[in-house]
Short mmCIF file of C-alpha atoms in Angstrom, two decimals:
data_model
loop_
_atom_site.label_atom_id
_atom_site.label_comp_id
_atom_site.label_asym_id
_atom_site.label_seq_id
_atom_site.Cartn_x
_atom_site.Cartn_y
_atom_site.Cartn_z
CA GLY A 1 -0.14 0.45 0.19
CA GLY A 2 2.83 2.37 0.23
CA ALA A 3 4.22 4.56 -2.71
CA SER A 4 5.82 3.33 -5.89
CA LEU A 5 9.95 4.02 -6.44
CA GLU A 6 8.43 5.81 -9.55
CA ASP A 7 6.50 8.30 -7.52
CA ILE A 8 8.91 8.75 -4.90
CA THR A 9 11.65 9.17 -7.48
CA SER A 10 9.62 11.98 -9.53
CA GLU A 11 8.71 13.52 -5.76
CA ILE A 12 12.46 13.73 -5.51
CA ALA A 13 13.25 15.51 -9.07
CA LYS A 14 10.68 18.01 -7.75
CA ALA A 15 12.51 19.22 -5.04
CA ILE A 16 16.22 19.11 -6.57
CA PRO A 17 15.91 22.01 -8.83
CA PRO A 18 17.74 21.88 -12.46
CA PRO A 19 21.38 23.34 -13.11
CA VAL A 20 19.53 26.37 -15.26
CA SER A 21 16.24 26.77 -15.21
CA LEU A 22 14.50 29.43 -17.41
CA LYS A 23 11.49 31.66 -16.87
CA LYS A 24 8.95 31.36 -19.23
CA ASN A 25 7.22 29.20 -21.42
CA ALA A 26 7.08 30.62 -24.78
CA ILE A 27 7.31 33.65 -26.76
CA GLU A 28 4.60 34.95 -28.56
CA ALA A 29 3.53 38.02 -30.82
CA VAL A 30 1.49 39.80 -33.29
CA LEU A 31 2.30 42.25 -35.36
CA TYR A 32 1.92 44.21 -38.34
CA ARG A 33 4.51 44.58 -41.28
CA GLY A 34 7.04 47.32 -40.12
CA GLU A 35 6.30 46.57 -36.61
CA PHE A 36 8.60 45.31 -33.94
CA LYS A 37 8.25 43.91 -30.06
CA LEU A 38 10.53 43.49 -27.80
CA ASP A 39 10.27 40.57 -25.47
CA SER A 40 13.25 38.72 -23.07
CA ILE A 41 14.30 35.20 -20.88
CA THR A 42 15.56 34.84 -17.84
CA LEU A 43 18.27 32.44 -17.36
CA THR A 44 19.19 31.11 -13.94
CA ASN A 45 22.29 29.18 -12.87
CA ASN A 46 21.57 26.77 -9.71
CA LEU A 47 24.86 25.41 -9.73
CA LYS A 48 27.62 26.24 -7.71
CA SER A 49 30.10 26.88 -10.80
CA ASN A 50 29.92 29.11 -13.69
CA VAL A 51 28.20 28.13 -16.86
CA ILE A 52 28.29 29.53 -20.81
CA ALA A 53 24.78 29.70 -22.46
CA ARG A 54 24.78 29.47 -26.35
CA LEU A 55 21.35 30.65 -27.60
CA SER A 56 19.92 29.97 -31.55
CA VAL A 57 17.14 29.96 -33.59
CA ASN A 58 15.46 27.85 -36.23
CA GLY A 59 12.36 27.70 -38.38
CA THR A 60 10.49 30.13 -40.23
CA ALA A 61 10.31 32.77 -36.93
CA PHE A 62 14.14 32.77 -37.78
CA PRO A 63 14.13 35.60 -39.72
CA LEU A 64 11.90 37.92 -37.81
CA VAL A 65 13.72 37.30 -34.50
CA THR A 66 17.20 38.97 -33.79
CA LEU A 67 19.32 37.90 -30.28
CA GLU A 68 20.78 40.29 -28.44
CA LYS A 69 23.59 37.77 -27.06
CA THR A 70 24.29 34.48 -28.75
CA GLU A 71 26.45 33.79 -25.36
CA ILE A 72 25.78 34.12 -22.37
CA ASN A 73 28.08 33.64 -19.37
CA ILE A 74 25.75 32.96 -16.32
CA PRO A 75 27.61 32.99 -12.70
CA SER A 76 27.34 30.69 -9.97
CA LYS A 77 23.68 30.80 -8.24
CA GLU A 78 22.70 34.22 -10.33
CA GLU A 79 20.11 34.90 -13.22
CA ILE A 80 20.95 36.48 -16.05
CA SER A 81 18.36 38.42 -18.69
CA THR A 82 18.69 38.97 -22.48
CA GLN A 83 16.64 40.85 -24.69
CA ILE A 84 14.83 39.14 -27.95
CA LYS A 85 13.68 41.36 -30.70
CA LEU A 86 10.78 39.76 -32.70
CA GLU A 87 10.27 42.60 -36.36
CA ALA A 88 7.87 41.72 -38.83
CA PRO A 89 9.44 43.75 -42.33
CA ASP A 90 7.47 45.90 -44.66
CA ASP A 91 7.53 43.08 -47.60
CA ILE A 92 6.71 39.85 -45.77
CA ARG A 93 3.77 37.53 -46.09
CA TYR A 94 0.66 37.89 -43.77
CA GLY A 95 0.75 34.39 -42.25
CA THR A 96 2.17 32.71 -39.05
CA TYR A 97 5.76 31.58 -38.20
CA THR A 98 7.21 29.57 -35.85
CA GLY A 99 10.27 28.46 -34.69
CA MET A 100 12.13 27.29 -31.36
CA LEU A 101 14.91 28.93 -29.33
CA SER A 102 17.30 26.72 -28.37
CA ILE A 103 19.70 27.23 -25.28
CA ASP A 104 22.91 24.66 -25.02
CA PHE A 105 25.47 25.19 -22.47
CA ASN A 106 29.34 24.25 -22.42
CA SER A 107 28.93 21.09 -20.12
CA SER A 108 27.12 17.96 -21.67
CA ALA A 109 26.13 17.30 -18.41
CA ILE A 110 23.70 20.34 -18.38
CA PRO A 111 20.52 19.42 -20.35
CA SER A 112 19.62 21.57 -23.00
CA LEU A 113 16.57 24.17 -22.70
CA SER A 114 14.40 25.08 -25.92
CA LEU A 115 11.43 27.69 -26.08
CA PRO A 116 8.78 27.58 -28.91
CA ILE A 117 8.26 30.88 -30.61
CA THR A 118 5.04 31.79 -32.79
CA ILE A 119 5.27 35.25 -34.45
CA LYS A 120 1.68 36.13 -36.08
CA VAL A 121 2.12 39.06 -39.03
CA ILE A 122 -1.52 40.46 -39.54
CA GLU A 123 -2.87 43.19 -42.21
CA LYS A 124 -2.87 46.54 -40.35
CA MET A 125 -6.70 47.61 -40.19
CA GLU A 126 -7.51 51.08 -41.60
CA PRO A 127 -9.40 53.63 -40.01
CA LEU A 128 -12.52 55.23 -42.46
CA LEU A 129 -14.42 58.24 -41.26
CA ASP A 130 -17.24 60.04 -42.52
CA VAL A 131 -18.48 63.64 -41.87
CA LYS A 132 -21.63 65.21 -41.98
CA VAL A 133 -22.21 69.01 -41.61
CA GLU A 134 -25.81 70.49 -40.90
CA ALA A 135 -26.60 74.59 -40.52
CA ILE A 136 -29.24 74.91 -37.48
CA THR A 137 -29.59 78.49 -38.62
CA LYS A 138 -30.38 79.09 -41.45
CA GLU A 139 -30.42 83.02 -41.69
CA VAL A 140 -28.14 84.89 -39.08
CA TYR A 141 -27.60 88.57 -38.85
CA PRO A 142 -23.86 90.09 -38.56
CA GLY A 143 -22.78 89.67 -34.72
CA GLU A 144 -24.40 86.75 -34.33
CA HIS A 145 -23.32 83.34 -33.80
CA LEU A 146 -24.23 80.43 -36.50
CA LYS A 147 -25.42 77.28 -34.67
CA PHE A 148 -24.19 74.30 -36.49
CA GLY A 149 -24.87 70.42 -35.98
CA THR A 150 -22.02 68.04 -36.99
CA THR A 151 -22.32 64.10 -36.78
CA ILE A 152 -19.14 61.50 -37.37
CA TYR A 153 -19.48 57.94 -38.70
CA ASN A 154 -16.45 55.55 -37.66
CA MET A 155 -16.90 52.99 -41.12
CA GLY A 156 -13.94 51.81 -40.60
CA GLN A 157 -12.64 48.63 -38.73
CA THR A 158 -10.37 50.26 -36.04
CA ASP A 159 -12.45 50.52 -32.83
CA ARG A 160 -11.67 54.12 -31.82
CA VAL A 161 -10.58 57.52 -34.42
CA ASP A 162 -8.88 60.32 -32.99
CA VAL A 163 -9.89 63.04 -35.42
CA VAL A 164 -8.81 66.52 -35.84
CA MET A 165 -12.46 68.58 -36.59
CA ASN A 166 -11.61 71.79 -38.53
CA TYR A 167 -14.79 74.07 -39.40
CA SER A 168 -14.60 77.23 -41.17
CA VAL A 169 -17.20 79.39 -43.05
CA LYS A 170 -16.44 80.52 -46.12
CA VAL A 171 -17.94 82.82 -48.70
CA ALA A 172 -19.95 80.92 -51.34
CA ARG A 173 -19.29 83.03 -54.33
CA THR A 174 -15.42 83.24 -53.65
CA GLU A 175 -15.27 80.96 -50.94
CA GLU A 176 -12.99 83.28 -48.89
CA VAL A 177 -12.89 81.73 -45.45
CA ILE A 178 -13.78 84.68 -43.13
CA GLU A 179 -13.96 82.61 -39.62
CA THR A 180 -12.67 79.24 -38.58
CA MET A 181 -12.39 77.32 -35.48
CA SER A 182 -10.76 73.40 -34.47
CA GLU A 183 -11.34 70.79 -31.41
CA THR A 184 -9.79 67.06 -31.33
CA LEU A 185 -12.09 64.63 -31.00
CA ALA A 186 -12.68 60.32 -30.08
CA VAL A 187 -15.04 58.60 -31.93
CA ASP A 188 -16.09 55.06 -31.68
CA THR A 189 -18.95 54.16 -33.82
CA SER A 190 -20.11 57.11 -34.39
CA LYS A 191 -20.40 60.95 -32.78
CA SER A 192 -22.98 64.04 -33.05
CA PHE A 193 -22.79 67.38 -31.00
CA TYR A 194 -23.83 70.95 -32.15
CA ARG A 195 -21.22 73.86 -32.09
CA SER A 196 -21.69 77.58 -32.71
CA ILE A 197 -19.23 80.14 -34.23
CA ASN A 198 -19.20 83.44 -34.31
CA ILE A 199 -20.20 86.02 -37.40
CA SER A 200 -18.47 88.87 -37.77
CA LYS A 201 -20.36 92.53 -37.78
CA ASP A 202 -18.42 93.33 -40.41
CA THR A 203 -20.10 90.51 -43.02
CA ASN A 204 -21.84 91.51 -45.59
CA PRO A 205 -25.30 90.29 -46.04
CA GLY A 206 -25.40 86.95 -48.97
CA GLN A 207 -25.01 83.40 -48.76
CA TYR A 208 -22.37 81.46 -46.96
CA ILE A 209 -20.96 78.21 -46.28
CA ILE A 210 -20.13 76.36 -43.49
CA GLU A 211 -17.29 73.71 -43.94
CA ALA A 212 -16.48 70.44 -41.62
CA THR A 213 -12.73 68.96 -42.21
CA GLY A 214 -12.10 65.55 -40.75
CA THR A 215 -8.53 64.90 -40.49
CA TYR A 216 -6.99 61.25 -39.03
CA ALA A 217 -4.84 58.20 -39.83
CA TYR A 218 -1.74 60.58 -38.85
CA ASN A 219 -3.12 63.84 -41.12
CA ASN A 220 -3.33 60.76 -44.29
CA LYS A 221 -6.90 61.28 -44.77
CA THR A 222 -9.76 63.57 -44.28
CA ALA A 223 -13.35 63.77 -44.36
CA THR A 224 -15.28 66.50 -45.74
CA SER A 225 -19.01 68.14 -45.43
CA LEU A 226 -20.62 71.61 -46.07
CA ASP A 227 -24.00 73.19 -45.98
CA THR A 228 -25.01 76.79 -46.80
CA PHE A 229 -26.59 79.55 -44.64
CA GLN A 230 -28.03 83.15 -45.11
CA VAL A 231 -26.49 86.39 -43.71
CA VAL A 232 -29.27 89.20 -43.88
CA SER A 233 -29.30 92.63 -42.84
CA GLU A 234 -30.99 93.53 -39.25
CA PRO A 235 -33.89 95.21 -39.41
CA PHE A 236 -32.96 99.03 -38.18
CA LEU A 237 -35.22 99.02 -34.88
CA VAL A 238 -33.79 95.91 -33.91
CA ARG A 239 -30.02 97.20 -34.72
CA ILE A 240 -31.12 100.42 -32.71
CA ILE A 241 -32.13 98.65 -29.59
CA LYS A 242 -29.40 95.73 -29.49
CA GLU A 243 -27.10 99.10 -29.60
CA ALA A 244 -28.68 100.84 -27.14
CA LEU A 245 -28.76 97.45 -25.09
CA SER A 246 -25.38 96.99 -26.04
CA PHE A 247 -24.10 100.37 -24.27
CA ARG A 248 -21.55 99.73 -21.41
CA MET A 249 -21.65 101.99 -18.31
CA TYR A 250 -18.95 101.22 -15.66
CA GLY A 251 -17.88 98.48 -17.43
CA ILE A 252 -21.76 97.03 -17.07
CA HIS A 253 -24.35 96.70 -19.97
CA ILE A 254 -27.17 98.88 -19.91
CA TRP A 255 -29.81 96.69 -20.16
CA GLN A 256 -27.61 94.94 -17.14
CA LEU A 257 -28.52 97.94 -14.98
CA PHE A 258 -31.76 98.05 -15.55
CA VAL A 259 -32.23 94.62 -14.62
CA ILE A 260 -30.91 95.38 -11.24
CA ILE A 261 -32.18 98.53 -10.11
CA ILE A 262 -35.50 96.62 -10.77
CA ILE A 263 -34.71 93.24 -8.87
CA ILE A 264 -33.60 95.72 -6.25
CA ILE A 265 -36.55 98.17 -6.21
CA ILE A 266 -38.33 94.33 -6.08
CA LEU A 267 -36.28 93.05 -3.06
CA ILE A 268 -36.73 96.40 -1.12
CA ARG A 269 -40.10 96.45 -1.76
CA ALA A 270 -40.75 92.65 -0.99
CA TYR A 271 -38.62 92.59 2.40
CA LEU A 272 -40.24 96.49 3.76
CA LYS A 273 -43.52 94.21 3.21
CA MET A 274 -41.85 90.82 5.22
CA LYS A 275 -40.80 93.36 7.83
CA GLU A 276 -43.98 94.81 8.20
CA LYS A 277 -45.58 91.77 8.92
CA TRP A 278 -42.85 89.90 10.68
CA ILE A 279 -42.78 93.00 12.95
CA GLU A 280 -46.83 92.45 13.22
CA GLU A 281 -46.39 88.69 14.20
CA ALA A 282 -43.37 89.48 16.36
CA LYS A 283 -45.37 92.15 18.74
CA LYS A 284 -48.29 88.99 18.77
CA ARG A 285 -45.80 86.78 20.36
CA LEU A 286 -43.70 89.05 22.81
CA ARG A 287 -44.77 87.96 26.30
CA TYR A 288 -42.92 91.58 27.50
CA THR A 289 -42.90 94.54 25.23
CA PHE A 290 -42.36 96.94 28.21
CA PRO A 291 -39.10 99.29 28.23
CA VAL A 292 -35.84 97.79 30.00
CA ASP A 293 -32.98 100.22 30.77
CA LEU A 294 -29.96 97.68 30.02
CA ARG A 295 -27.74 100.06 31.61
CA LYS A 296 -29.32 99.97 35.15
CA LEU A 297 -29.32 95.73 35.38
CA PRO A 298 -26.51 94.21 36.52
CA ARG A 299 -23.28 93.68 34.39
CA LYS A 300 -21.03 90.37 34.16
CA SER A 301 -18.44 90.41 37.37
CA ALA A 302 -16.08 87.88 38.59
CA ARG A 303 -18.82 88.43 41.98
CA SER A 304 -22.09 87.97 39.32
CA LEU A 305 -24.09 85.40 38.73
CA TRP A 306 -25.33 84.41 35.22
CA ILE A 307 -29.37 83.27 35.53
CA GLY A 308 -30.67 83.47 31.38
CA LYS A 309 -31.41 85.71 29.04
CA ILE A 310 -33.35 89.10 29.19
CA ALA A 311 -36.75 88.53 27.95
CA GLU A 312 -36.83 90.05 24.35
CA ALA A 313 -33.61 91.38 24.21
CA GLY A 314 -31.27 88.51 23.31
CA LYS A 315 -29.04 90.28 26.39
CA ASP A 316 -27.25 87.98 28.92
CA ALA A 317 -29.03 88.69 32.21
CA TYR A 318 -27.09 89.15 35.46
CA LEU A 319 -27.51 88.66 39.66
CA ASP A 320 -24.93 90.54 41.68
CA MET A 321 -24.46 87.54 43.99
CA ASP A 322 -23.30 89.41 47.04
CA ASP A 323 -27.17 91.27 46.97
CA LEU A 324 -28.66 87.37 47.87
CA THR A 325 -27.35 88.26 51.70
CA VAL A 326 -30.55 90.32 51.40
CA HIS A 327 -32.19 86.86 50.16
CA LEU A 328 -34.58 85.90 47.40
CA LEU A 329 -38.31 84.50 47.41
CA ALA A 330 -39.33 83.01 44.29
CA ALA A 331 -43.03 82.44 43.86
CA GLY A 332 -45.31 80.88 41.18
CA GLY A 333 -47.89 78.43 40.29
CA THR A 334 -47.33 74.84 40.00
CA GLY A 335 -45.35 73.80 37.54
CA SER A 336 -44.27 77.10 36.30
CA GLY A 337 -40.85 76.54 36.94
CA LYS A 338 -39.81 78.44 39.93
CA SER A 339 -37.89 75.54 41.42
CA VAL A 340 -35.85 75.25 38.65
CA ALA A 341 -35.17 78.66 37.98
CA ALA A 342 -33.61 78.74 41.67
CA MET A 343 -31.44 75.61 40.58
CA GLY A 344 -30.18 77.91 37.97
CA VAL A 345 -29.33 80.13 40.45
CA VAL A 346 -27.69 77.67 43.05
CA GLU A 347 -26.13 76.27 39.89
CA GLU A 348 -23.49 79.52 39.69
CA LEU A 349 -23.63 79.62 43.47
CA LEU A 350 -21.72 76.35 43.41
CA ASP A 351 -19.51 77.22 40.25
CA LYS A 352 -18.18 80.07 42.03
CA GLY A 353 -17.41 77.64 45.16
CA ILE A 354 -20.05 78.85 47.27
CA PRO A 355 -21.74 76.21 49.68
CA VAL A 356 -25.48 75.19 49.68
CA LEU A 357 -27.87 74.25 52.26
CA VAL A 358 -31.33 72.75 50.43
CA PHE A 359 -34.51 71.77 52.39
CA ASP A 360 -36.13 69.72 49.89
CA PRO A 361 -40.00 68.19 50.49
CA THR A 362 -40.08 66.93 46.84
CA MET A 363 -36.69 65.56 46.48
CA GLN A 364 -36.29 66.56 43.13
CA TRP A 365 -33.24 69.19 44.17
CA THR A 366 -30.86 65.20 44.09
CA GLY A 367 -30.73 66.10 40.31
CA PHE A 368 -27.87 67.89 41.09
CA MET A 369 -26.39 64.40 41.58
CA LYS A 370 -25.97 63.40 37.98
CA PRO A 371 -25.50 65.26 34.76
CA CYS A 372 -29.22 66.37 32.68
CA THR A 373 -29.51 64.22 30.56
CA GLU A 374 -33.34 65.16 29.65
CA ASP A 375 -33.99 65.88 26.10
CA HIS A 376 -37.01 68.46 27.25
CA MET A 377 -34.23 70.64 28.93
CA THR A 378 -31.31 70.01 27.10
CA LYS A 379 -32.69 70.80 23.57
CA PHE A 380 -32.78 74.44 24.88
CA TYR A 381 -29.02 74.71 25.19
CA GLU A 382 -28.11 75.89 22.38
CA GLU A 383 -30.62 78.90 22.63
CA PHE A 384 -28.69 80.25 25.69
CA GLY A 385 -25.10 79.80 24.01
CA MET A 386 -24.76 76.61 26.15
CA LYS A 387 -23.17 73.19 24.63
CA LYS A 388 -24.86 69.95 25.94
CA GLU A 389 -21.30 68.84 27.28
CA ARG A 390 -21.80 71.63 30.02
CA ALA A 391 -24.27 69.34 31.82
CA LYS A 392 -22.45 68.29 34.55
CA ALA A 393 -22.77 66.51 38.08
CA TYR A 394 -22.47 68.46 41.18
CA LYS A 395 -20.60 67.42 44.62
CA THR A 396 -23.47 66.49 47.09
CA ASN A 397 -24.29 65.01 50.51
CA LEU A 398 -27.42 63.95 50.72
CA ILE A 399 -29.11 64.02 54.42
CA TYR A 400 -32.73 62.07 55.47
CA VAL A 401 -34.43 63.51 58.13
CA GLU A 402 -37.02 61.35 59.13
CA ASP A 403 -37.72 62.42 62.75
CA PRO A 404 -36.43 66.38 63.64
CA ASP A 405 -36.26 65.37 67.17
CA LYS A 406 -32.83 63.19 66.16
CA PHE A 407 -31.91 65.58 63.71
CA GLU A 408 -28.85 67.18 64.41
CA ILE A 409 -26.92 69.88 62.04
CA ASP A 410 -23.52 71.08 61.95
CA VAL A 411 -23.93 74.30 59.88
CA LYS A 412 -20.33 75.64 60.52
CA LYS A 413 -18.65 72.40 59.29
CA CYS A 414 -21.26 72.40 55.93
CA MET A 415 -20.25 75.97 55.00
CA GLU A 416 -16.78 74.54 55.02
CA LYS A 417 -17.49 72.72 52.22
CA LYS A 418 -16.73 75.00 49.25
CA GLY A 419 -18.71 74.40 46.23
CA GLU A 420 -20.85 71.69 47.40
CA LEU A 421 -24.45 70.52 47.95
CA THR A 422 -26.04 69.95 50.79
CA ILE A 423 -29.44 68.52 50.93
CA PHE A 424 -31.66 67.55 53.48
CA GLY A 425 -34.74 65.17 52.36
CA ILE A 426 -37.70 66.03 54.51
CA SER A 427 -40.64 64.57 52.11
CA LYS A 428 -41.37 62.23 54.91
CA LEU A 429 -42.28 65.51 57.55
CA ARG A 430 -45.45 66.56 58.08
CA SER A 431 -45.89 70.21 58.11
CA GLY A 432 -45.17 70.52 61.86
CA HIS A 433 -42.81 68.73 62.12
CA MET A 434 -40.95 70.48 59.10
CA ASP A 435 -41.35 73.47 61.29
CA LYS A 436 -39.26 72.17 64.23
CA ALA A 437 -36.33 70.85 61.29
CA VAL A 438 -36.07 74.55 59.88
CA GLN A 439 -36.01 76.07 63.48
CA LYS A 440 -33.05 73.66 64.60
CA VAL A 441 -31.12 74.97 61.13
CA ILE A 442 -31.98 78.45 61.92
CA ASP A 443 -31.11 78.10 65.52
CA SER A 444 -27.56 76.22 64.97
CA VAL A 445 -26.51 78.67 62.42
CA PHE A 446 -27.22 81.21 65.90
CA ASP A 447 -25.04 78.94 67.52
CA ALA A 448 -22.35 78.69 65.15
CA SER A 449 -20.41 81.71 66.19
CA LEU A 450 -19.59 82.71 62.40
CA PRO A 451 -17.00 85.57 61.39
CA GLU A 452 -18.62 88.41 59.85
CA SER A 453 -18.43 89.10 56.03
CA SER A 454 -20.12 91.51 53.86
CA GLN A 455 -19.95 89.08 50.82
CA LEU A 456 -21.67 85.80 50.29
CA LYS A 457 -20.39 83.00 52.39
CA ALA A 458 -23.00 80.15 51.97
CA MET A 459 -26.71 79.88 50.82
CA LEU A 460 -29.82 78.08 52.43
CA VAL A 461 -32.43 76.90 50.22
CA PHE A 462 -36.10 75.94 51.56
CA ASP A 463 -38.33 75.05 48.78
CA GLU A 464 -41.92 74.99 49.60
CA VAL A 465 -41.30 77.51 52.07
CA HIS A 466 -45.09 78.00 52.04
CA ARG A 467 -45.35 75.13 54.34
CA LEU A 468 -44.56 77.20 57.76
CA LEU A 469 -47.14 79.61 57.24
CA PRO A 470 -49.23 79.44 60.62
CA LYS A 471 -52.32 78.23 57.88
CA TYR A 472 -50.27 75.37 56.79
CA GLY A 473 -49.26 74.53 60.76
CA GLY A 474 -46.56 76.23 60.97
CA THR A 475 -45.21 78.44 64.24
CA ARG A 476 -41.69 78.40 65.70
CA GLY A 477 -40.40 77.43 62.03
CA TYR A 478 -41.58 80.26 60.74
CA ILE A 479 -40.82 82.72 63.66
CA SER A 480 -36.86 81.45 63.34
CA LEU A 481 -37.68 82.47 59.45
CA GLU A 482 -37.80 86.03 60.20
CA ARG A 483 -35.66 86.38 62.55
CA GLY A 484 -32.56 84.66 60.44
CA MET A 485 -34.57 86.96 57.29
CA ARG A 486 -33.24 90.12 59.73
CA GLU A 487 -29.71 88.77 60.71
CA PHE A 488 -28.08 86.59 58.49
CA ARG A 489 -26.41 89.13 56.38
CA LYS A 490 -23.88 90.28 58.82
CA TRP A 491 -22.60 86.79 58.46
CA GLY A 492 -22.46 86.91 54.66
CA LEU A 493 -25.59 84.28 54.82
CA GLY A 494 -28.01 84.61 51.92
CA MET A 495 -31.50 82.46 52.07
CA ILE A 496 -33.49 81.92 48.72
CA MET A 497 -37.25 80.94 49.22
CA ILE A 498 -39.20 79.14 47.39
CA SER A 499 -43.04 79.47 47.49
CA GLN A 500 -46.26 79.19 45.08
CA VAL A 501 -47.39 83.00 46.80
CA LEU A 502 -45.79 85.85 47.77
CA SER A 503 -48.67 87.39 49.25
CA ASP A 504 -48.82 85.43 52.59
CA PHE A 505 -45.49 85.97 53.77
CA ARG A 506 -45.49 89.46 56.42
CA GLY A 507 -43.58 91.18 58.42
CA ALA A 508 -39.60 90.47 58.53
CA VAL A 509 -40.34 87.95 56.11
CA ARG A 510 -41.42 90.37 52.96
CA ALA A 511 -39.01 93.84 54.37
CA ASN A 512 -35.98 91.93 53.93
CA VAL A 513 -36.48 90.16 50.99
CA GLY A 514 -33.79 92.34 48.43
CA THR A 515 -34.82 90.39 44.90
CA GLU A 516 -38.34 88.61 44.07
CA LEU A 517 -38.51 85.91 41.42
CA GLN A 518 -42.12 85.97 40.26
CA LEU A 519 -42.80 83.04 37.90
CA ARG A 520 -46.56 82.84 36.41
CA THR A 521 -48.81 82.77 38.48
CA LYS A 522 -53.04 83.39 38.76
CA TYR A 523 -53.31 83.97 42.20
CA SER A 524 -55.37 87.23 42.66
CA GLY A 525 -53.14 88.59 45.67
CA ASP A 526 -49.68 88.12 43.72
CA LEU A 527 -51.35 89.55 40.77
CA ASN A 528 -52.78 92.95 42.53
CA ARG A 529 -49.29 93.36 44.47
CA VAL A 530 -47.33 93.52 40.88
CA LYS A 531 -49.62 95.19 39.34
CA GLU A 532 -49.11 97.89 42.12
CA LYS A 533 -45.47 97.61 41.94
CA TYR A 534 -44.59 97.48 38.80
CA GLY A 535 -47.82 97.97 36.68
CA GLY A 536 -50.49 96.34 34.44
CA ASN A 537 -47.84 94.98 31.62
CA TYR A 538 -45.87 93.27 33.89
CA VAL A 539 -49.43 91.39 35.40
CA LYS A 540 -50.13 90.66 31.67
CA ALA A 541 -46.90 88.80 31.02
CA VAL A 542 -47.19 86.72 34.42
CA VAL A 543 -50.36 85.18 33.53
CA LYS A 544 -49.06 84.05 29.97
#
């Protein structure tokens, strides 16, 4: 079942290279009369000694083959290439010529090599073209363009022909050439196209010829076609109009100036109409149409907070952070955005390194713990010149308050955490318990022996602060709140109070609020207060 001796011998022969190897199987060429082609062969000496190779050609292909070398010295372990020229004489017969390239060596131990040669001499295909030209505009005014169509037909045996097309306009009677143009094209089977040539203003009326001549086959052959057309005189009125339109002013045709002026007038009228309509529609959309003196508003500084845009003005709005030591009261109906507005102020404070303490009965302030990803918020970033990448999380300390009696707070320690947010989660406290927790916080501030400061050092935020009002069950917390409103300023402490109504707050609370933030509301008490203090236009804006 093993391999035969013959198979083993064959495998060994394949593994051992011949003394001299030839990198080619055959020499072949297809030639026209008078044409030649260069080919080459490469011989590799696989022996450890030099080898001399002798080349010779026999057969009918012999007259067509010229060897660069008939004897080649091939060094050991090297390869040598030599050129072979295959050429068909001008008077040779068409047909196929064969032969053999024989390669013998200076040692009889090296087997001879041979390479078959096949040369086919064929008749060269001649190109043949036909040209047809036709005047499209049979009557032309002097100074205008004659339009004509040209078709070139490839009627020969060549697949593609390069042709130089020359076009001439001649006087029919004298064949005087008055205009010329030319171009070079490649034609496969046929090619049709349109061209135009200028007829000079000085051309006399009469009959003229458009002639198209194609030159090809290395300028040895031509194909020509012609057609006639008339140059006619222009009517006097047409000539006057054309001369007027051709007049130039500042390098521009007068007719172009008229068109430009008309277009400008139309555009101006359309712009004024659109502007008038836009102003009317904009007035309908405006929420705030009352005047604002921007010079009196806080400006950007190291101690200012960016709180958004001034309505309808598109200018950035700022708030002096040190003014918040006189506290801020934000009011508005449910869903009006009062807490979100306060959060915008708190974000700026945290970015300025101000510690903030928040009493959160809704737990919505915990959103500071992660970047904002809500589309209904981030879609407005671009409108305010912000990038979505600006959204970030703030360092937040979350403390749940479930029993006000066990609740203890070190305000001084919280104030040392620069730029950090401390949230007291009081969502599980009833109004009475919330009252007690607020009292504890404010009392702890008074017990902290804080140093006096004219600048804002920390901020306390009381969300849903109306729960401290007596009508909601609050007593001691509201009294403590009034005390804090009066005295926190000297220590650089500010308070932000968020409520649904402003009018319910009396006494020291109302008297010590320096900044009021009124959002949308329908509460009559607050609306009357806004009307009395700022005017009817502000009331309309608040209720929108």
